[in-house]
Short mmCIF file of C-alpha atoms in Angstrom, two decimals:
data_model
loop_
_atom_site.label_atom_id
_atom_site.label_comp_id
_atom_site.label_asym_id
_atom_site.label_seq_id
_atom_site.Cartn_x
_atom_site.Cartn_y
_atom_site.Cartn_z
CA MET A 1 42.72 -21.61 4.89
CA LEU A 2 41.19 -18.24 5.79
CA PRO A 3 43.53 -15.27 6.32
CA THR A 4 44.50 -14.20 9.83
CA GLU A 5 46.68 -11.15 9.22
CA GLU A 6 47.54 -8.89 12.13
CA PHE A 7 45.80 -5.53 12.39
CA ASN A 8 45.69 -2.72 14.93
CA GLU A 9 42.95 -0.72 16.60
CA THR A 10 43.40 2.22 14.20
CA ASP A 11 42.81 -0.02 11.16
CA MET A 12 39.78 -1.57 12.85
CA LEU A 13 38.29 1.87 13.72
CA LEU A 14 38.84 3.08 10.16
CA HIS A 15 36.88 0.17 8.68
CA TRP A 16 34.23 0.31 11.44
CA ASN A 17 33.57 3.98 10.63
CA LYS A 18 33.62 3.35 6.86
CA TYR A 19 30.99 0.66 7.34
CA ALA A 20 28.86 3.04 9.45
CA GLU A 21 29.20 5.74 6.78
CA ARG A 22 28.16 3.31 4.03
CA LEU A 23 25.08 2.30 6.05
CA GLY A 24 24.17 5.97 6.45
CA GLN A 25 24.48 6.55 2.71
CA LYS A 26 22.13 3.62 2.10
CA GLY A 27 19.56 5.16 4.46
CA PHE A 28 20.20 2.98 7.54
CA LYS A 29 20.55 6.00 9.84
CA ILE A 30 19.64 4.22 13.09
CA MET A 31 22.28 1.53 12.63
CA GLU A 32 24.81 4.16 11.55
CA SER A 33 24.22 6.14 14.74
CA ILE A 34 24.44 2.97 16.89
CA LEU A 35 27.84 2.22 15.33
CA LEU A 36 29.00 5.75 16.17
CA ILE A 37 27.77 5.90 19.80
CA ASN A 38 31.12 4.81 21.09
CA ASP A 39 34.54 3.74 19.86
CA PRO A 40 34.98 -0.04 19.86
CA VAL A 41 38.00 -1.40 21.74
CA LEU A 42 40.29 -4.06 20.35
CA ASP A 43 41.48 -6.96 22.52
CA GLY A 44 43.51 -9.31 20.31
CA THR A 45 41.02 -10.25 17.59
CA LYS A 46 38.00 -9.56 19.81
CA ILE A 47 36.27 -6.22 19.40
CA ILE A 48 34.46 -5.07 22.53
CA TYR A 49 31.65 -2.62 21.90
CA GLU A 50 29.73 -0.88 24.67
CA LEU A 51 26.17 0.25 24.06
CA PRO A 52 23.94 2.26 26.42
CA ASN A 53 20.92 -0.08 26.56
CA GLU A 54 19.37 -3.42 25.58
CA GLY A 55 17.42 -1.85 22.70
CA SER A 56 20.55 -0.61 20.96
CA LYS A 57 22.22 -3.97 21.67
CA LEU A 58 19.36 -5.87 20.00
CA GLU A 59 19.40 -3.53 17.00
CA PHE A 60 23.18 -3.90 16.71
CA GLU A 61 23.11 -7.69 17.03
CA GLY A 62 20.51 -7.86 14.27
CA GLN A 63 23.04 -6.31 11.89
CA ILE A 64 26.25 -7.78 13.30
CA ASN A 65 26.89 -10.29 10.49
CA GLY A 66 27.24 -7.59 7.83
CA LEU A 67 29.67 -5.65 10.01
CA LEU A 68 31.68 -8.77 10.85
CA GLY A 69 31.89 -9.72 7.18
CA HIS A 70 33.08 -6.23 6.30
CA LEU A 71 35.75 -6.18 9.02
CA LYS A 72 36.98 -9.73 8.33
CA GLY A 73 37.28 -8.96 4.61
CA HIS A 74 38.95 -5.56 4.89
CA LEU A 75 41.28 -6.49 7.76
CA HIS A 76 42.09 -9.90 6.21
CA ASN A 77 41.46 -11.71 9.48
CA HIS A 78 38.71 -14.29 9.93
CA ASP A 79 39.29 -14.74 13.67
CA ILE A 80 37.57 -11.42 14.46
CA THR A 81 34.68 -11.57 16.92
CA ILE A 82 32.54 -8.81 18.42
CA GLU A 83 31.41 -8.80 22.04
CA VAL A 84 28.61 -6.38 22.92
CA VAL A 85 28.43 -5.01 26.45
CA VAL A 86 25.53 -2.94 27.81
CA ASN A 87 26.82 -0.07 29.91
CA GLU A 88 24.07 2.36 30.91
CA LYS A 89 26.66 4.89 32.10
CA ILE A 90 27.66 5.64 28.49
CA GLU A 91 24.74 8.03 28.03
CA MET A 92 25.82 10.06 31.04
CA LYS A 93 29.43 10.10 29.86
CA ARG A 94 28.39 11.90 26.70
CA SER A 95 26.30 14.82 27.82
CA TYR A 96 25.69 17.08 24.85
CA ASN A 97 24.69 20.70 24.82
CA ASP A 98 22.22 21.88 22.17
CA GLN A 99 24.97 22.91 19.74
CA ASP A 100 26.66 19.48 20.04
CA ARG A 101 23.35 17.75 19.48
CA TYR A 102 22.57 19.95 16.49
CA ASN A 103 26.02 19.27 14.98
CA ARG A 104 25.50 15.53 15.43
CA PHE A 105 22.06 15.65 13.80
CA LEU A 106 23.56 17.74 10.99
CA GLU A 107 26.15 14.99 10.38
CA ILE A 108 23.38 12.41 10.22
CA ASN A 109 21.12 14.51 8.01
CA PRO A 110 22.46 17.66 6.29
CA ASN A 111 18.87 18.67 5.39
CA ILE A 112 18.41 19.83 8.99
CA GLU A 113 20.32 23.04 8.16
CA LEU A 114 17.91 23.65 5.26
CA LEU A 115 14.96 23.19 7.64
CA ARG A 116 16.52 25.49 10.23
CA SER A 117 17.19 28.29 7.73
CA THR A 118 13.88 27.89 5.86
CA PHE A 119 11.82 28.23 9.03
CA GLY A 120 14.15 30.69 10.79
CA LEU A 121 14.65 28.34 13.73
CA GLU A 122 16.99 29.34 16.55
CA LEU A 123 19.17 27.17 18.75
CA ASN A 124 18.62 27.98 22.39
CA GLY A 125 21.28 26.58 24.71
#
């Protein structure tokens, strides 16, 4: 019988983010950024994840089995499911200024700072 231990949203978020980080380290930057667009919400053993458009949903669903396997294994619960919801208002909810955007890109790829300093690029907000 497969394990079905209880877990909370904090545990789930921790392992979700660890999985995203591992993908980023392996060079899967697009999938990493899709996993970090929003915080998933836990409803029992169902994880509800909102994405801003169909394209990101398709990309996410193409990689969902690896994520599910990771979460089921690390949370010791094989009842976990993920429901993806497209919510186009997400993009508006997160309006970034140039500094926010730069910081986010820097997280994704630290070499951006090297580029900025090498070419003397300025951030104009």
